[in-house]
XYZ file of C-alpha atoms in Angstrom:
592
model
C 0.000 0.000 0.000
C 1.023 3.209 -0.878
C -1.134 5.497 0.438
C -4.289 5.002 3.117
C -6.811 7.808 4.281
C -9.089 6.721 7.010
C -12.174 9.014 8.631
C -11.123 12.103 6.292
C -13.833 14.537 7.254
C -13.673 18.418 5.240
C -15.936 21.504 5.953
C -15.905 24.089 3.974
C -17.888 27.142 4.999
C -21.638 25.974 4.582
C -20.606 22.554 2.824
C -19.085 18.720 4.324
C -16.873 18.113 1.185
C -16.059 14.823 2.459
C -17.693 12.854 5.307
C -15.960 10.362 7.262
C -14.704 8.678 4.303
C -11.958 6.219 3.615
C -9.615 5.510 0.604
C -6.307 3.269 0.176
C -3.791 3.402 -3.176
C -1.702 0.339 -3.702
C 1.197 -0.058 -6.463
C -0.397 0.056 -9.923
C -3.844 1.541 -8.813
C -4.623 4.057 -11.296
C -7.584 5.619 -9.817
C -10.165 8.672 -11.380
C -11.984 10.358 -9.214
C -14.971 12.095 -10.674
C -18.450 13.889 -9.184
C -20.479 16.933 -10.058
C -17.885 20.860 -9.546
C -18.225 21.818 -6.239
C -17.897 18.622 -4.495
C -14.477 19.014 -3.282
C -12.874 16.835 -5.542
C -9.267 19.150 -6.326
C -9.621 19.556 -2.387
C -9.562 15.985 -2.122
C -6.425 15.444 -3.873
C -4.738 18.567 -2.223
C -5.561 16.110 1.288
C -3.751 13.709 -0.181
C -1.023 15.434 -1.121
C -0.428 16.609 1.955
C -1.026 20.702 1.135
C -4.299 20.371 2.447
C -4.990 19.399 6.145
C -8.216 17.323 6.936
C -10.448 18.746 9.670
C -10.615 14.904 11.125
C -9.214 11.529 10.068
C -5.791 10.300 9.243
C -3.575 9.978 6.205
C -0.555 7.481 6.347
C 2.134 6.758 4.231
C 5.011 5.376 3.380
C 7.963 7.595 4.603
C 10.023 6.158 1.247
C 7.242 7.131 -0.587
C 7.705 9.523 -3.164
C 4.049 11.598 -4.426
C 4.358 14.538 -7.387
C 1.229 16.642 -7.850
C -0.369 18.796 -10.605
C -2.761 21.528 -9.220
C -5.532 22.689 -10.934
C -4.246 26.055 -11.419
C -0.567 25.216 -10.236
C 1.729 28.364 -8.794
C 4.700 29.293 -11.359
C 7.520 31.580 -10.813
C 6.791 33.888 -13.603
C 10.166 35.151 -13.534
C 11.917 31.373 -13.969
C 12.286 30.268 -17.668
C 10.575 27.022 -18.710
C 13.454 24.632 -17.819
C 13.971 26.366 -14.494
C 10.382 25.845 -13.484
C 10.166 22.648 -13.977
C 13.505 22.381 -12.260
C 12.342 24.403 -9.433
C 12.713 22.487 -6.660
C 14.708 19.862 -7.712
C 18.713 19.941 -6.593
C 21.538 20.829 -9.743
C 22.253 16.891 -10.076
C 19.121 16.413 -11.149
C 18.879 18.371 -13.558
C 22.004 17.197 -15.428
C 20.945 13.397 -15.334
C 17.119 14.052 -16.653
C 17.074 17.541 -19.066
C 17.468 15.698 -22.076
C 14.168 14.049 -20.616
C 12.643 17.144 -19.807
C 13.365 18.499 -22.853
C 11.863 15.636 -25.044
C 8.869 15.639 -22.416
C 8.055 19.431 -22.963
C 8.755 18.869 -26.833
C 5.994 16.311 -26.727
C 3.601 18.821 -24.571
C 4.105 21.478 -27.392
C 6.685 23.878 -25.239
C 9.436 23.972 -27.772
C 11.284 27.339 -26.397
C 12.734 26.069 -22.851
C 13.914 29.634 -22.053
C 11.007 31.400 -22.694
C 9.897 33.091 -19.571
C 6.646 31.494 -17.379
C 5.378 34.747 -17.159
C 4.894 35.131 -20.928
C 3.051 31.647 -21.215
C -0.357 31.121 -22.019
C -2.931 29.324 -19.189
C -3.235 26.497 -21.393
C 0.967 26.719 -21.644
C 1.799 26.948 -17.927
C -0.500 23.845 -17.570
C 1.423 21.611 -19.561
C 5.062 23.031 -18.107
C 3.580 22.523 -14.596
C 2.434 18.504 -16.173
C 6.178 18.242 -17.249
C 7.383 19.066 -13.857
C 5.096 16.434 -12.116
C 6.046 13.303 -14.483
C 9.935 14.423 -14.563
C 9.241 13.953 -10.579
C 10.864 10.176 -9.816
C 7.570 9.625 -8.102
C 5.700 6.474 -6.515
C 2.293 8.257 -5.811
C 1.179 10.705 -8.961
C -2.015 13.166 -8.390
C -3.204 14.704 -11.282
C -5.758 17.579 -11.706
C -7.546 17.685 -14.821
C -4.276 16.679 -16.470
C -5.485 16.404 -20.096
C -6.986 20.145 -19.737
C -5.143 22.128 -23.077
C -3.717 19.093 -24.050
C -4.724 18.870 -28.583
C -5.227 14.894 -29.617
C -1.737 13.744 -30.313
C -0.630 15.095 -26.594
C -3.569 13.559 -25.140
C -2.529 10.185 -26.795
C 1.312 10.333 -25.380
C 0.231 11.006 -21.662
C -2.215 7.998 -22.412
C 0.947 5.910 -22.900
C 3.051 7.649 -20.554
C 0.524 6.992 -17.640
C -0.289 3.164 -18.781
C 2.901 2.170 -18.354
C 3.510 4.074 -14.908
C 4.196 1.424 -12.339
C 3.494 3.645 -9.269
C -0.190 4.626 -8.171
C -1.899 7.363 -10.001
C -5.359 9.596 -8.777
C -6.421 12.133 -10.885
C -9.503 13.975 -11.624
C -10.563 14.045 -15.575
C -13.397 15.026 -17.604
C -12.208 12.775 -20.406
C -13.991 9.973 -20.673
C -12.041 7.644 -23.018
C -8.992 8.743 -20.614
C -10.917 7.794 -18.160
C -11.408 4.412 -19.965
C -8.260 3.434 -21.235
C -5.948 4.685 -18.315
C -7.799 4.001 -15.306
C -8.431 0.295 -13.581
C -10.167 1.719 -10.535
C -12.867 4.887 -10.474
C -14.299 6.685 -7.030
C -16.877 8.813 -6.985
C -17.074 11.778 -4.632
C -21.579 12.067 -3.771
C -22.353 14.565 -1.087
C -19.583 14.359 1.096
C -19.604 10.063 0.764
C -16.857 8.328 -1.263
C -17.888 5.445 -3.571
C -15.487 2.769 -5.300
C -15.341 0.610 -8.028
C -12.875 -1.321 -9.338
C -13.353 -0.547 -12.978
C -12.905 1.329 -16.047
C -15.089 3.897 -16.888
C -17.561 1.536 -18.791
C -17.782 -0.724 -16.574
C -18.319 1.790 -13.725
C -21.244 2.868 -15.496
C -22.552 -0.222 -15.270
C -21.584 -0.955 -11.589
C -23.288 2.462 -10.938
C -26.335 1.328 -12.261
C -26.641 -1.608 -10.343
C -26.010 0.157 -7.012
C -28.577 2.618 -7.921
C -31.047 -0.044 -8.808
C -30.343 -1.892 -5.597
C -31.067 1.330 -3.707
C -34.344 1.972 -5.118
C -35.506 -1.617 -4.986
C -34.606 -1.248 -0.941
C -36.001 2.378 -1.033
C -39.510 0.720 -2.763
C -39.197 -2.231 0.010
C -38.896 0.419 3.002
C -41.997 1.963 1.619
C -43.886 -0.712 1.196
C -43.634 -1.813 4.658
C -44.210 1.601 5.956
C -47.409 2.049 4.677
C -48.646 -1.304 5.800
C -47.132 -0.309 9.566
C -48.779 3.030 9.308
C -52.232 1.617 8.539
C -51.537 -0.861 11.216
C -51.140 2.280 13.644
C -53.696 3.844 12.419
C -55.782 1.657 13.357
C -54.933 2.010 16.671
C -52.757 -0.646 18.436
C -52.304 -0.896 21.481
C -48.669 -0.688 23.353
C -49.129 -2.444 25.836
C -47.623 -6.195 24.941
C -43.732 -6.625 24.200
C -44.804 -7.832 20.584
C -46.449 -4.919 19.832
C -43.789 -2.319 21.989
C -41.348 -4.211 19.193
C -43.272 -3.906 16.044
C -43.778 0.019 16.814
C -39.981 0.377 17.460
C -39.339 -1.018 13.852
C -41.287 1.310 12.435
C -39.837 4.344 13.685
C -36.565 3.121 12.503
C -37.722 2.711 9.168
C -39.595 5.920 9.397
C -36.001 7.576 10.488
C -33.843 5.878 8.010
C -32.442 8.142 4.952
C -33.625 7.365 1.473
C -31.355 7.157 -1.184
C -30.183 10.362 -2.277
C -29.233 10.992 -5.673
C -26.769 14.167 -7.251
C -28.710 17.030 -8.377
C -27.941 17.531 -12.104
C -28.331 19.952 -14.467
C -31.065 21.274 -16.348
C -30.498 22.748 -19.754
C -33.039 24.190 -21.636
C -32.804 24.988 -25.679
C -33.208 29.002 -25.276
C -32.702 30.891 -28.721
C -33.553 34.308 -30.275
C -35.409 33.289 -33.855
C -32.754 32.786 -36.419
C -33.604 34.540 -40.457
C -32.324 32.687 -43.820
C -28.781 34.339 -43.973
C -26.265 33.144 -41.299
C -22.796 34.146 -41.455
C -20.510 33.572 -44.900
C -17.124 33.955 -44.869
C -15.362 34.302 -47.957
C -11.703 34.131 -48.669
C -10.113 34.626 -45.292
C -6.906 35.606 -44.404
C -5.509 35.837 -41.042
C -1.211 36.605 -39.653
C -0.204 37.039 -36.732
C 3.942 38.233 -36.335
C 4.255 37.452 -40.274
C 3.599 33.524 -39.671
C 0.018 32.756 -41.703
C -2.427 31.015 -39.134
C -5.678 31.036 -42.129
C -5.052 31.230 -45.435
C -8.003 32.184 -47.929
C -10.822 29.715 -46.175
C -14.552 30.274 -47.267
C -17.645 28.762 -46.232
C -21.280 29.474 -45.839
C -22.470 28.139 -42.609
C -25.900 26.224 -42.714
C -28.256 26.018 -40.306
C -27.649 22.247 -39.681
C -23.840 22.326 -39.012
C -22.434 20.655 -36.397
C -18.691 21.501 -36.894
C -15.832 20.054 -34.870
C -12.807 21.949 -35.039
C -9.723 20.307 -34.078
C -5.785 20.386 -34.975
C -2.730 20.934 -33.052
C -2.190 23.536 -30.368
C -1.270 26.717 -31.656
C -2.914 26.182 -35.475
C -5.432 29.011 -35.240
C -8.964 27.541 -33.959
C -9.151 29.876 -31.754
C -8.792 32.575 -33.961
C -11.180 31.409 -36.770
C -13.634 31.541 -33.889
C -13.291 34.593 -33.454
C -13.393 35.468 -37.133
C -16.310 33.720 -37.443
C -17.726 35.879 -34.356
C -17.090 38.637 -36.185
C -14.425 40.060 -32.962
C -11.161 39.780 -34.768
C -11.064 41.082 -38.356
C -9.262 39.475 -41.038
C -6.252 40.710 -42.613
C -7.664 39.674 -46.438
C -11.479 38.281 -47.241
C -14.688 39.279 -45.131
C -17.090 37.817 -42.689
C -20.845 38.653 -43.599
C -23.000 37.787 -40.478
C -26.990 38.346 -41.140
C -29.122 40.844 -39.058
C -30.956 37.818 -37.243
C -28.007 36.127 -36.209
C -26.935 36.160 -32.298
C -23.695 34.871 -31.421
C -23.436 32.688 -28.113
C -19.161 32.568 -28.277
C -18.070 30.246 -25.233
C -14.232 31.455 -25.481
C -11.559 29.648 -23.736
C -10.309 32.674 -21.607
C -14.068 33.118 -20.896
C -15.388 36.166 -19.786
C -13.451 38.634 -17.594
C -15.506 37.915 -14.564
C -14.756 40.413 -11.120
C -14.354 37.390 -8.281
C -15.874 40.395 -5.714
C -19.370 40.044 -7.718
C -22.266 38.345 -7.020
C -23.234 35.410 -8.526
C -27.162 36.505 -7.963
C -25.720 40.086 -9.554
C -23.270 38.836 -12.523
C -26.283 36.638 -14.201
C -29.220 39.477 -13.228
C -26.721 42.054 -15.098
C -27.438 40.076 -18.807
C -30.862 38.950 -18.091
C -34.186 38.800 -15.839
C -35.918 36.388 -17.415
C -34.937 33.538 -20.272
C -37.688 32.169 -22.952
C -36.812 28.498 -24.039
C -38.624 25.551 -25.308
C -39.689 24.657 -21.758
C -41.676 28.025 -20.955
C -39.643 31.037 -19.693
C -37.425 30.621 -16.570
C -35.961 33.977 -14.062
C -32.852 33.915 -13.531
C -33.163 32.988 -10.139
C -35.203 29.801 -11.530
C -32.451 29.669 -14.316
C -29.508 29.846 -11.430
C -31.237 27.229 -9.689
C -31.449 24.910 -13.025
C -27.453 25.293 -13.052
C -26.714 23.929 -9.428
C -27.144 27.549 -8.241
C -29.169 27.415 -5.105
C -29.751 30.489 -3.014
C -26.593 29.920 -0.663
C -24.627 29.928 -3.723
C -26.528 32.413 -5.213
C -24.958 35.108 -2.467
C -21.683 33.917 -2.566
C -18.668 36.656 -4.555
C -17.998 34.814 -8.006
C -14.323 34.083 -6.354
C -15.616 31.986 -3.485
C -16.657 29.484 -6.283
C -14.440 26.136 -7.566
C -12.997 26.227 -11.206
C -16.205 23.962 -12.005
C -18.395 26.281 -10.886
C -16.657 29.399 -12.400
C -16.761 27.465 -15.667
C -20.596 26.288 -15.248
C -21.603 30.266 -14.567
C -20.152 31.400 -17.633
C -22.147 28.982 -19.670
C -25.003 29.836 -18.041
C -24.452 33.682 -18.951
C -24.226 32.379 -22.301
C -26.917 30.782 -22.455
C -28.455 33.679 -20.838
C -28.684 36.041 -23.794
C -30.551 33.341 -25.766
C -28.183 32.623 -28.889
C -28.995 31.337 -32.422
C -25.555 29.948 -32.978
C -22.995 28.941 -30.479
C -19.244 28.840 -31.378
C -17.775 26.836 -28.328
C -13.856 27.252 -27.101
C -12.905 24.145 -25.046
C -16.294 23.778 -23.492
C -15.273 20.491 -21.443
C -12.674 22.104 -20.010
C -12.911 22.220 -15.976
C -16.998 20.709 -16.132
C -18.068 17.236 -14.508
C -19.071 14.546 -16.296
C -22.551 14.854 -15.027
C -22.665 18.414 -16.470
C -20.901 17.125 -19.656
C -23.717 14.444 -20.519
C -26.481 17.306 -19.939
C -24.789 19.619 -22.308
C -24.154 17.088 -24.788
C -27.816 16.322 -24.763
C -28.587 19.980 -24.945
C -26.378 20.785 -27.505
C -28.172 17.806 -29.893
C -31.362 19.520 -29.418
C -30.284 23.642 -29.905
C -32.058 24.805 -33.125
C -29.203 26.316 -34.966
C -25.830 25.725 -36.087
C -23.104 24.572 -33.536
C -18.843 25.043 -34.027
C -16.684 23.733 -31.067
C -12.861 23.913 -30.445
C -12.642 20.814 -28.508
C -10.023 18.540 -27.718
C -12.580 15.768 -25.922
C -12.658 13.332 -28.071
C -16.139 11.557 -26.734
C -17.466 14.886 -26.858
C -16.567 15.573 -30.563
C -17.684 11.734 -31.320
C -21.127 12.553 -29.952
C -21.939 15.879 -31.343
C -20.259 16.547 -34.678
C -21.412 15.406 -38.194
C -18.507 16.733 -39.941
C -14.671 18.437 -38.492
C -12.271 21.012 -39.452
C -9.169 20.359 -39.556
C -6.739 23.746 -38.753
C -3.233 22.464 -40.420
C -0.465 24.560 -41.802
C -3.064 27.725 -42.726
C -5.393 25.423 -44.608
C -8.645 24.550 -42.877
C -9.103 20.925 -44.079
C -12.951 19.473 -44.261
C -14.212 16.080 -43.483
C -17.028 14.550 -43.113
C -18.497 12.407 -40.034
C -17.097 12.662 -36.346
C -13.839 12.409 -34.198
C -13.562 8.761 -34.962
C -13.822 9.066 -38.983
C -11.740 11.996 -38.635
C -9.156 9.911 -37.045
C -9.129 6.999 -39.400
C -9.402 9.106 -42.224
C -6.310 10.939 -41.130
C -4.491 7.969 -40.585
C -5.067 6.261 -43.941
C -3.883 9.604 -45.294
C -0.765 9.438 -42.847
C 0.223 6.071 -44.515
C 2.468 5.552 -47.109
C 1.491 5.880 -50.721
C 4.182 3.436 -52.066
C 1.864 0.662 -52.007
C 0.467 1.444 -55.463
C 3.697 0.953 -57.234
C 3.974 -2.887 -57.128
C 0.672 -2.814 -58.250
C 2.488 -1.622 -61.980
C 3.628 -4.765 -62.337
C 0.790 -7.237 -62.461
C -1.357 -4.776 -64.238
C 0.804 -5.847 -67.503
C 0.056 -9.049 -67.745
C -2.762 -9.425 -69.675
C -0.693 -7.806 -72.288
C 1.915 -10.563 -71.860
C 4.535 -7.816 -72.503
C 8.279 -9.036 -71.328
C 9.610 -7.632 -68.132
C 12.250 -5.743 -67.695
C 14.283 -3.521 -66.011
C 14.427 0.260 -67.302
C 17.996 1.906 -67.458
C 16.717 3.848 -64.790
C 15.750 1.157 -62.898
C 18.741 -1.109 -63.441
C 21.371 1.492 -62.207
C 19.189 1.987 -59.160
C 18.999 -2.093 -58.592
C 23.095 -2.168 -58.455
C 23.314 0.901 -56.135
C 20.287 0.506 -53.445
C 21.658 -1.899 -50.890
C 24.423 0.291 -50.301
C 22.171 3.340 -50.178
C 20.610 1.763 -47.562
C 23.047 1.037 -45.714
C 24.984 4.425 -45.815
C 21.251 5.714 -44.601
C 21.440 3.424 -41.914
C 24.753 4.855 -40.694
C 23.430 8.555 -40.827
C 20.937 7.467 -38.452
C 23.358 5.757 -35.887
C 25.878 8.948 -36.127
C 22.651 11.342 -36.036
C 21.470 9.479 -32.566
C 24.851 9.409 -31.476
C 25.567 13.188 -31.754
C 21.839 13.591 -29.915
C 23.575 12.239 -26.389
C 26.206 14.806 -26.969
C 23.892 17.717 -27.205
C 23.938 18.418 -23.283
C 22.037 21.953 -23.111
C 22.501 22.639 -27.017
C 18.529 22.566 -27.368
C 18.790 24.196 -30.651
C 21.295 21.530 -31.923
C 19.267 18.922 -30.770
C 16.129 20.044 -32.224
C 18.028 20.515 -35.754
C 19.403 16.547 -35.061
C 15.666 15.599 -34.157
C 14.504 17.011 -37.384
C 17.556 15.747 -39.494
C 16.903 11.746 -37.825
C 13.160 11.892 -38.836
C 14.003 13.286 -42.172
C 16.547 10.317 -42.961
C 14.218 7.548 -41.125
C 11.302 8.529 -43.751
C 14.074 8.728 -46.512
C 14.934 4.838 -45.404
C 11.534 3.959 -45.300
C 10.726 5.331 -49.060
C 14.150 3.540 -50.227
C 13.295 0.079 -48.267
C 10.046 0.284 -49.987
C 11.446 0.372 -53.519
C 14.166 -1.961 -52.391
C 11.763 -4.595 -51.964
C 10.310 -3.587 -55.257
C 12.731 -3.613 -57.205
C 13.911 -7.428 -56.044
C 10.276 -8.707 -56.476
C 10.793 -7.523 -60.543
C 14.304 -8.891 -60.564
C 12.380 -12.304 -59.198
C 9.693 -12.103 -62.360
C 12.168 -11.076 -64.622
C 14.382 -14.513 -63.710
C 11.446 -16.278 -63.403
C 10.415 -15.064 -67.313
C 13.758 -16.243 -68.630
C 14.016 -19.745 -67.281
């Protein structure tokens, strides 16, 4: 075991975050916690990690134990450069045995300048330096907070690896669902204070869930049942005075006093949207620079009233910023945006609104509206506040008192608020439960008009997008169908083309012309093993001179690029290679 918590008990303010509850880590646990924002889950893991104290209980562990954390919203020296922070607290020695490691790490995690300075980093940026820090830690324990937050598709897919084959004990709290499937073996759920666990997947938590819930309301029905039938039995009027009796009316009152199941308020979204005319917004011929490096390049399209548009490609590309083209905030350098009278932008950005934390939340959503109109009658905002796990106590809190979660759920509310007819969504998932998540997904399939969404969840794209742009290079690429057919189409395109070639060869049969080798072809025959092999040799000298680099990053970037330049050049050359001695094999096979 590495880790045990026994009778953890947590107030805070008005609410028991946790309630004399227990949990235990052992070597190769790999444990997601999830539950609804606000539940103390990012508190939970703070306990843990020993930054937190518990009002009550005990946490034990192993003094040889090593545990590395990633906060939420972690604290950076903005002064340190990249390398230095994630160095920070680690002594000199360390540093020299693992920065080629570091390096490679933050390579993979997008951060290619290690002496850029923290304090000029993006949110999404400082998020994945503070993620290199914690898995450059030599740790047995790792807690993770909403570690695939601002992480694009390929990064997501390396920390899936990374973490699978992590021998220690992980706990982390993710939205991501097929994270949550493919990394985790064990999931707890944190339900009004109570901790429950399964050991499972996400799946087949679901499942297990289910079951538990069913049990519950089958004992719930049971209680009832014999409730009434003891209430019409003392109704009628028995009579106290024999043991039997004395008995049966002592078993009733402990039914009567025992709690019923309780379930976790969720959610409730309803479609509200301001009517929506025939002409939408058309962007044609687009152009977009930012510091002389082209981010959209002469993109048009005439959004329809139907579209549900993914938008997806590496950190960086320029989502973001056709977004806000397409909101008509940020103008283009070449090209126009035409937006129709009707239309009403909803635009969910990723930085989110610039909310003051002294505010009230009762204040912030009565400033955009009173009252909403949606498909389900019109709502206050009180009743609307209230719909969005707002109650009154909440209601009176200052924005700031509130948990990332929360902060996150209010602004979509506001959204939602001023009753769009099209919704451009920035990272939506970001920071929401999975509760909140399913509701939204649900919503979003019923909102009248068009929907685009930046989004790096890749259940979330497979669930709500029909087709997905692809942000690449200053082209926006477009496919049709969801994350998954995006994915597979990308990867047949990834694959190598060579395969036609052989394919030459048969095809001139049926002709019965006689093979043979061109000039071309035959000078190429007597020279390619020895190409190969002086490719070969590059590559060992080019890996070699890579564990000389020491702090040269930009000489080992410029090796990194030169390896993968002569592995693809060995690929294309074994691929003709084998070629060229299946024709020598026909053409010897023709002569005898």
């Amino acid at each position: 075991m590495l880790l045990s918590a026994e009778h953890l008990s947590i107030n805070f303010g008005s609410r028991q975050l946790l309630d004399d509850v227990n949990f235990y880590l052992n070597e190769g646990d790999k444990t997601g916690i999830i539950g609804i924002n606000g539940t103390g889950k990012s508190t939970f893991l703070k306990v843990l990690a020993g930054i937190v104290e518990a009002d009550g209980g005990t946490i034990a562990r192993n003094p040889n134990v090593q545990v590395s954390i990633l906060a939420q919203n972690p604290d950076m020296d903005d002064n340190a450069t990249v390398l230095e922070q994630v160095f920070l607290h680690f002594p000199e020695d360390f540093r020299t045995l693992n920065e080629y490691e570091a390096k490679s790490m933050l390579n993979r995690l997008g951060i290619t300048d290690h002496e850029q300075k923290v304090g000029t980093l993006s949110g999404g940026q400082r998020k994945r330096v503070a993620l290199a820090a914690a898995l450059i830690h030599p740790a047995d324990v790792l807690i993770l907070d909403e570690p695939t937050n601002h992480l694009d598709a390929e990064m997501t897919a390396w920390l899936e690896d990374w973490l699978r084959r992590f021998r220690g004990g992980l706990v982390m709290v993710t939205h991501d669902r097929y994270f949550l499937e493919r990394v985790c073996n064990h999931i707890t759920e944190l339900s009004r204070g109570k901790l429950y666990h399964y050991e499972a997947n996400y799946s087949k938590y679901l499942e297990l869930k289910e079951q538990r819930m069913a049990m519950a309301e089958a004992s719930e029905r049971k209680r009832q049942s014999i409730l009434r039938v003891e209430r019409e039995w003392i109704m009628r009027g028995c009579r106290a005075r024999s043991t039997k009796s004395r008995d049966r009316i002592e078993r009733y009152h402990d039914l009567l006093n025992q709690d019923a199941p309780e379930a976790d308020e969720s959610v409730q979204m309803a479609a509200a949207s301001s009517r929506l005319g025939r002409k939408l917004i058309e962007l044609q011929g687009v152009s977009k620079a930012f510091a002389g490096r082209t981010i959209i390049q002469n993109f048009s399209y005439t959004l329809l009233r139907s579209d549900r548009i993914g938008i997806v490609g590496k950190n960086g590309a320029g989502k973001s910023t056709l977004l806000h083209m397409i909101a008509g905030e940020l103008a283009p350098d070449a090209g126009f945006v035409d937006i129709g009278t009707t239309v009403k932008v909803g635009h969910f950005s990723q930085e989110g609104r610039e909310l003051d934390l002294n505010q009230r939340v009762y204040d912030f959503i009565h400033s955009i509206a009173d009252e909403v109109r949606t498909d389900e009658g019109t709502f206050s905002a009180n009743q609307m506040m209230e719909r969005f796990l707002f109650p009154g106590d909440l209601q009176s809190l200052p924005i700031g008192r509130l948990s990332g979660g929360e902060r996150r759920r209010l602004y979509l509310l506001s959204i939602l608020m001023e009753a769009p007819n099209i919704l451009l969504l920035d990272e939506p998932t970001n920071d929401l439960d999975i509760m909140t998540l399913s509701i939204l997904e649900d919503y979003l399939q019923g909102f009248p008009g068009p929907i685009l969404t930046v989004s790096h969840d890749r259940f979330f794209l497979d669930k709500l997008a029909d087709s997905i742009f692809e942000v690449r290079n200053g082209e926006v690429l477009r496919y049709t169908g969801n994350w998954s057919d995006w994915a597979a189409k990308r990867a047949e395109e990834a694959a190598p083309a060579k395969e036609a070639a052989p394919k030459a060869a048969p095809a001139e049969r049926p002709r019965e012309r006689k093979l043979k080798f061109s000039y071309k072809e035959e000078r190429e025959f007597a020279t390619i093993d020895e190409d190969i092999a002086a490719l070969e040799a590059q590559i060992a000298d080019c890996q070699a001179a890579q564990g000389l680099c020491g702090s040269d990053y930009m000489k080992l970037q410029t090796l990194q690029e030169q390896q993968a330049q002569l592995e693809a050049a060995l690929e294309e050359k074994t691929e003709r290679w084998i070629y060229l001695n299946e024709l020598k094999e026909k053409i010897d096979a023709q002569s005898t």
